[in-house]
Short mmCIF file of C-alpha atoms and ligand atoms in Angstrom, two decimals:
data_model
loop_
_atom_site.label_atom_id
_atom_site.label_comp_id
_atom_site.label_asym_id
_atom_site.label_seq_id
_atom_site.Cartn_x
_atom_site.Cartn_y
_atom_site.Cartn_z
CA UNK A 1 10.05 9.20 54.60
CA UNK A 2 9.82 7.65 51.05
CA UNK A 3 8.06 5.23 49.54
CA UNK A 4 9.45 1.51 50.44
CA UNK A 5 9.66 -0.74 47.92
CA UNK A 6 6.59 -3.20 48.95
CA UNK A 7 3.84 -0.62 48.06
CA UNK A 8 2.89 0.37 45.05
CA UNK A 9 1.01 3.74 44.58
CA UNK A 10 -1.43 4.46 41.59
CA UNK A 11 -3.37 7.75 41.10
CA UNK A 12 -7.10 6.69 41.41
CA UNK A 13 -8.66 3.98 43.41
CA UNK A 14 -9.94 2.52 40.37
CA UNK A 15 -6.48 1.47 39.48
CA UNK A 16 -5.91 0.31 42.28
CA UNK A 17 -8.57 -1.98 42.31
CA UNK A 18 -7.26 -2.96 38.46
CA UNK A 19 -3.78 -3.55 39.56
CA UNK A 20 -5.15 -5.66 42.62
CA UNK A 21 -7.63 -7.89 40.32
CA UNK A 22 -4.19 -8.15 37.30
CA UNK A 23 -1.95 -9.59 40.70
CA UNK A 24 -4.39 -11.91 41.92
CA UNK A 25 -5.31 -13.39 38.44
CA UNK A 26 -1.20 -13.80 37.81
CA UNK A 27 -0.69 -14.88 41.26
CA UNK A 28 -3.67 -17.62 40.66
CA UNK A 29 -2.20 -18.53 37.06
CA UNK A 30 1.31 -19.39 38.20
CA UNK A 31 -0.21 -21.51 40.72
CA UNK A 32 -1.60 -23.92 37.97
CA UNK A 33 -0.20 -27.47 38.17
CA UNK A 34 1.17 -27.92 41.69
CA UNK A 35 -0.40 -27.69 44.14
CA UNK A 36 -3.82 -27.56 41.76
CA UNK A 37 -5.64 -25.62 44.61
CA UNK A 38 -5.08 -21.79 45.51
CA UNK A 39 -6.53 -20.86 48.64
CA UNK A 40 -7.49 -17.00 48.82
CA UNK A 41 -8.48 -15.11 51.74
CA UNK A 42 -10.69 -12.08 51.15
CA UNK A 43 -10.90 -8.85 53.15
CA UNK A 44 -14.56 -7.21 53.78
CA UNK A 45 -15.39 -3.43 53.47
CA UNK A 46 -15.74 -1.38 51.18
CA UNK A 47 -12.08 -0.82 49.58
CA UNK A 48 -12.18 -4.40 47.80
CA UNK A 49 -15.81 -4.51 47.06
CA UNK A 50 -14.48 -3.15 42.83
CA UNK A 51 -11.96 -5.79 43.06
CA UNK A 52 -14.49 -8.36 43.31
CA UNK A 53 -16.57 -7.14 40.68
CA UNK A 54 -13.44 -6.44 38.44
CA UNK A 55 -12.92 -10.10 38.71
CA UNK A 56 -16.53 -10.41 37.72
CA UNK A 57 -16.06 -8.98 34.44
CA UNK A 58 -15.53 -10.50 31.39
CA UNK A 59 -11.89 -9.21 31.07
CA UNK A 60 -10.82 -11.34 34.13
CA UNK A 61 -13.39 -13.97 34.52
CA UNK A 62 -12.07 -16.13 32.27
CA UNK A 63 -8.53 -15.62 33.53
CA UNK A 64 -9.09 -17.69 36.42
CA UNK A 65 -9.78 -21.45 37.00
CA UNK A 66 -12.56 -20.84 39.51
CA UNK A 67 -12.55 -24.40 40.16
CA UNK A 68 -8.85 -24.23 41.67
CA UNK A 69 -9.81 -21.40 43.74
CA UNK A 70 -10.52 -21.96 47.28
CA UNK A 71 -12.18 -18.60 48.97
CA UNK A 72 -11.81 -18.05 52.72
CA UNK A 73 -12.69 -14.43 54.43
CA UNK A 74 -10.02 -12.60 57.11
CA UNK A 75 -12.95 -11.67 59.02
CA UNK A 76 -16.80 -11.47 59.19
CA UNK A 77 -19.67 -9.14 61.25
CA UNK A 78 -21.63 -11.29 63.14
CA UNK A 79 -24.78 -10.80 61.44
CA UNK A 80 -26.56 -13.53 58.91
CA UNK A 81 -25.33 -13.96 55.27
CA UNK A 82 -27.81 -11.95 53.65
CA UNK A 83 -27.39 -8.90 56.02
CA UNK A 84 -25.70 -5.63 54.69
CA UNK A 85 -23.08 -6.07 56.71
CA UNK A 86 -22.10 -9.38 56.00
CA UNK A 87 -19.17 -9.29 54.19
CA UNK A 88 -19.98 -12.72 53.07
CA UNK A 89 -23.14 -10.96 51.42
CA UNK A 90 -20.77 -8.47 49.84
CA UNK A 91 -18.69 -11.31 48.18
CA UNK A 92 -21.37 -12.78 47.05
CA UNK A 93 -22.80 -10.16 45.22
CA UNK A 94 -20.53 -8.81 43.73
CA UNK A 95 -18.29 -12.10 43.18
CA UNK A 96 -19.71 -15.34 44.06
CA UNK A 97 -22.96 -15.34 42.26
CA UNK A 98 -21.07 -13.76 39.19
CA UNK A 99 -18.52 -16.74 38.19
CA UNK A 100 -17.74 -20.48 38.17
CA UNK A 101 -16.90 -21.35 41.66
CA UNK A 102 -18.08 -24.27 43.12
CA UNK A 103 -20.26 -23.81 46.28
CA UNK A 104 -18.07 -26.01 48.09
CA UNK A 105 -15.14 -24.03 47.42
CA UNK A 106 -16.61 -21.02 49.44
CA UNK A 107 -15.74 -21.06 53.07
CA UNK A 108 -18.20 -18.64 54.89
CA UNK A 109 -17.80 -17.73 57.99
CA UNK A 110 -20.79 -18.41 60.14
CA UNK A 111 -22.35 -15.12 61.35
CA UNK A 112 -25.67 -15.54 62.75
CA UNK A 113 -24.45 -18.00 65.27
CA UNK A 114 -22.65 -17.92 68.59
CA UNK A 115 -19.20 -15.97 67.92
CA UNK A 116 -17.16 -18.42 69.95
CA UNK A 117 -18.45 -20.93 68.48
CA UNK A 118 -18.92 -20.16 64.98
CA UNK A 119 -14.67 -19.34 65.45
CA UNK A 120 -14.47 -22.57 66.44
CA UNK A 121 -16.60 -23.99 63.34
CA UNK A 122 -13.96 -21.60 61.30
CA UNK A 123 -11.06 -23.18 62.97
CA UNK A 124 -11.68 -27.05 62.19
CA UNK A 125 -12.63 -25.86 58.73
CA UNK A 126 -9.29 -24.45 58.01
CA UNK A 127 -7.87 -27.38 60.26
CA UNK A 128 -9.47 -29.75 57.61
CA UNK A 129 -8.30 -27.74 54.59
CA UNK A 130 -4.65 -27.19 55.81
CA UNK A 131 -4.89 -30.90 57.04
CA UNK A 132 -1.04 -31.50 59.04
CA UNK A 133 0.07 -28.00 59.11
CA UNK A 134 0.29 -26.12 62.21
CA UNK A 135 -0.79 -23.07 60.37
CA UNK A 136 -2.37 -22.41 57.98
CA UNK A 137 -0.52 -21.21 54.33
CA UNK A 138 -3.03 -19.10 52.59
CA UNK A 139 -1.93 -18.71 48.86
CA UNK A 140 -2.97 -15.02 49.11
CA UNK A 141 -4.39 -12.80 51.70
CA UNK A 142 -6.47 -9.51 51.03
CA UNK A 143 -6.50 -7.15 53.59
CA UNK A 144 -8.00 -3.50 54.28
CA UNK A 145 -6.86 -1.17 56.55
CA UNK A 146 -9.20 1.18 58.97
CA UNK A 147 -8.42 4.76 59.67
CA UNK A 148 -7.38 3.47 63.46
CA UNK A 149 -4.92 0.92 61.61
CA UNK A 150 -7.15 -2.00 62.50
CA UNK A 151 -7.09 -4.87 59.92
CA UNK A 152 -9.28 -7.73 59.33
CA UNK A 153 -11.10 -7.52 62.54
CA UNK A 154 -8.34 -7.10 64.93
CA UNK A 155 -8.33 -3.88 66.80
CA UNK A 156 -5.96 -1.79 68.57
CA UNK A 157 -5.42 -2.96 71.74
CA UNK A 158 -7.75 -5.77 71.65
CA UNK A 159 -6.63 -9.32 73.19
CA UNK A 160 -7.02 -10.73 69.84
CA UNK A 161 -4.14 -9.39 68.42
CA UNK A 162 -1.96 -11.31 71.24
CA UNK A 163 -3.80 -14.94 70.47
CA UNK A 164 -0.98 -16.78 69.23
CA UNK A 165 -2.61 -20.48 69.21
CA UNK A 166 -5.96 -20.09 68.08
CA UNK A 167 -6.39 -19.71 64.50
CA UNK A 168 -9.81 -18.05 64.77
CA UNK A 169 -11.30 -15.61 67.46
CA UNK A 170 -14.59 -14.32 67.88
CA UNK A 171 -13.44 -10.77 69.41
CA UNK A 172 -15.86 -7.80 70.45
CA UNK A 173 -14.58 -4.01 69.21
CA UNK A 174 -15.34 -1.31 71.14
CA UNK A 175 -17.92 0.55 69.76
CA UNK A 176 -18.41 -1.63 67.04
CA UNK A 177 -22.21 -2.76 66.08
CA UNK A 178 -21.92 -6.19 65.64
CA UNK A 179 -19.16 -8.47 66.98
CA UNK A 180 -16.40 -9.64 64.47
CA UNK A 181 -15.08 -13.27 64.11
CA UNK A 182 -11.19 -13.16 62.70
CA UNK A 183 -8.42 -14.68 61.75
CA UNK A 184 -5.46 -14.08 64.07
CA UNK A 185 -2.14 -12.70 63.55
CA UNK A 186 0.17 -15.87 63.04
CA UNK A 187 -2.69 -17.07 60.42
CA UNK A 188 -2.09 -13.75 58.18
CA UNK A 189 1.79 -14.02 58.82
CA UNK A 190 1.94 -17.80 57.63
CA UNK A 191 0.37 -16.53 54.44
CA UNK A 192 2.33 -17.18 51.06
CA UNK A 193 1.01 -13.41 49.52
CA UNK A 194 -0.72 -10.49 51.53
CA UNK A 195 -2.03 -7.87 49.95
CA UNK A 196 -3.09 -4.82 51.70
CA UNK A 197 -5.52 -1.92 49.60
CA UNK A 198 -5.77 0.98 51.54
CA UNK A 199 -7.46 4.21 49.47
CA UNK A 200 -8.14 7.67 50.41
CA UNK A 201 -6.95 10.86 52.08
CA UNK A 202 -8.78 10.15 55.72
CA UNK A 203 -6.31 7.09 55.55
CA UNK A 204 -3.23 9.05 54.95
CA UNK A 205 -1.94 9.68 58.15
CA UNK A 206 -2.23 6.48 59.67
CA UNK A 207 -1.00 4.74 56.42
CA UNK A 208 2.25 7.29 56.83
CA UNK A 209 2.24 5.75 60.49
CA UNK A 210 2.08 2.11 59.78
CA UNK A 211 4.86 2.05 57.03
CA UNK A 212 6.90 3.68 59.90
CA UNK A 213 8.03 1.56 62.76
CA UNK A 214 8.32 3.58 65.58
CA UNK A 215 10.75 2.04 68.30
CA UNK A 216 9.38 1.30 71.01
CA UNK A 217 5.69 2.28 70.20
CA UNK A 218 3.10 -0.42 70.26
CA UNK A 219 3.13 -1.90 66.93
CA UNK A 220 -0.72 -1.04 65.60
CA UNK A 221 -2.75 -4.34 64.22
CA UNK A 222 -1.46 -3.42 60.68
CA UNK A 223 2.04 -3.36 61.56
CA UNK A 224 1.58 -6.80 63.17
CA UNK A 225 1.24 -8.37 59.61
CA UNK A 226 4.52 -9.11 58.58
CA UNK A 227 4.62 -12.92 56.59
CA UNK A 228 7.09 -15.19 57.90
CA UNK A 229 7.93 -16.93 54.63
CA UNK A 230 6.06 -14.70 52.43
CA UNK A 231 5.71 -11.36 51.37
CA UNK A 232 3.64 -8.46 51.76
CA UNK A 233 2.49 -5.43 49.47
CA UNK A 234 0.23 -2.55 49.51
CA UNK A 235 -1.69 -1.04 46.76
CA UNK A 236 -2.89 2.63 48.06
CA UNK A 237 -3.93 5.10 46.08
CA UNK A 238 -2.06 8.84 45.66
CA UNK A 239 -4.39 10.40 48.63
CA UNK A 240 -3.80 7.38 50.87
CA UNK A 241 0.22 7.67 50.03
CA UNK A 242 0.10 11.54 50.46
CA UNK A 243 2.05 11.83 53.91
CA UNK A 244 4.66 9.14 52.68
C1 6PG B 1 -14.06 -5.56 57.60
C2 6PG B 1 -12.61 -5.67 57.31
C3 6PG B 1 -11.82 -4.50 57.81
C4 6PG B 1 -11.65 -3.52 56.66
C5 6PG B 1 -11.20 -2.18 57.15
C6 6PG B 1 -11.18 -1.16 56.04
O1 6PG B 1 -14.72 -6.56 57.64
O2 6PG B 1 -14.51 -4.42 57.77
O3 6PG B 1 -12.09 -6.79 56.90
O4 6PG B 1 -10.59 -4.81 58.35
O5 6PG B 1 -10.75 -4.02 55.73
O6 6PG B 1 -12.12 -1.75 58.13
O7 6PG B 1 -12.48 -1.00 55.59
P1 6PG B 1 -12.85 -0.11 54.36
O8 6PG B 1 -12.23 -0.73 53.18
O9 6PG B 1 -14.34 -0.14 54.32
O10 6PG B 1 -12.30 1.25 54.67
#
């Protein structure tokens, strides 16, 4: 089918994680001056997890004005923030505990309460953030992809993917442990910048499948990303891009 221009394939994830960390630090250092905030959304999993400690690391640490950077999550396991799980508890490790960032520029998403409410918590914060807009604009999104083409936490054929006025749902996936609290569709297509990392050959298939819109085939949650007045990229590795 051939590679389209929006993704971008390197031979180890390593490098991908490296080319992922370079964009966001570039991405954050053209945002200096106006407007003097850059709001990031982070993905949870494990495909990101060296991307947050790359930006640990002395050779991009000091790249970034932490105090400009505003840090939202996509999606969280509704479990407490110290569970290993939490993708919260993953960020901080690796990340939040490791640089500069004020506290009260990290936006958590509350997992050990109720799910319906805790989206609702989510909600007003990002309504008080994006004060006036009627979506949000995240700066930039990061997003993983699961072998089912699931992103964030918004399944195939789950209601949440339809939600088109909420900007946070609490949504239950089948056969999922825990239930998932996540931003919705319109949210990620009002974003600025989405990135997508996607690594590995047990993602190859479905990767093929998502780049490929299939007329008349339900579009899968991946596909449903598509920024309005933005753009979109994907960093994938050589055994996640085999089948393109
Ligand atoms: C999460 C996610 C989810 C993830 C994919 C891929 O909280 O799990 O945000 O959408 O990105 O499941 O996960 P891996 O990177 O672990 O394969």
């Amino acid at each position: 089918m051939g590679i389209p221009a929006n993704v971008f394939v390197f031979e180890t994830p390593e490098q991908v994680s490296i080319a992922a960390a370079e964009r966001l630090v570039n991405y954050e250092y053209a945002f200096h001056g106006e407007p003097d905030r850059f709001s990031l959304a982070l993905a949870g999993g494990n495909t990101p997890r060296r991307v947050y400690e790359l930006l640990a690391t002395e050779r991009f640490k000091h790249r970034v004005e932490w105090v400009k950077v505003d840090l939202f999550f996509g999606d969280e396991r509704c479990v407490p923030p110290d569970h290993p799980e939490s993708n919260y508890a993953m960020v901080y490790e690796t990340l939040i505990s490791q640089v500069p960032i004020p506290a009260k520029n990290v936006h958590r998403i509350i997992g050990e309460g109720r799910p319906e409410e805790s989206a609702r918590v989510y909600e007003n914060q990002l309504r008080t953030f994006f004060a006036g807009m009627s979506w949000p604009r995240f700066d930039l999104v990061l997003l993983g992809m699961g072998v089912d083409g699931h992103t964030a936490s918004l399944f195939p054929g789950s209601e949440a993917l339809s939600e088109n006025a909420k900007w946070v749902v609490a949504t239950q996936p089948q056969g999922a442990e825990h239930d998932r609290i996540t931003l919705t569709v319109p949210v990620f297509n009002h974003a600025a910048q989405v990135m997508f990392l996607v690594t590995g050959a047990g993602k190859a298939e479905r990767l093929a499948q998502v780049l490929k819109a299939e007329p008349g085939r339900q579009p899968l949650p991946a596909q449903a990303i598509q920024p309005l007045d933005g753009s979109v990229e994907w960093l994938v590795d050589s055994a996640a891009a085999s089948l393109l």
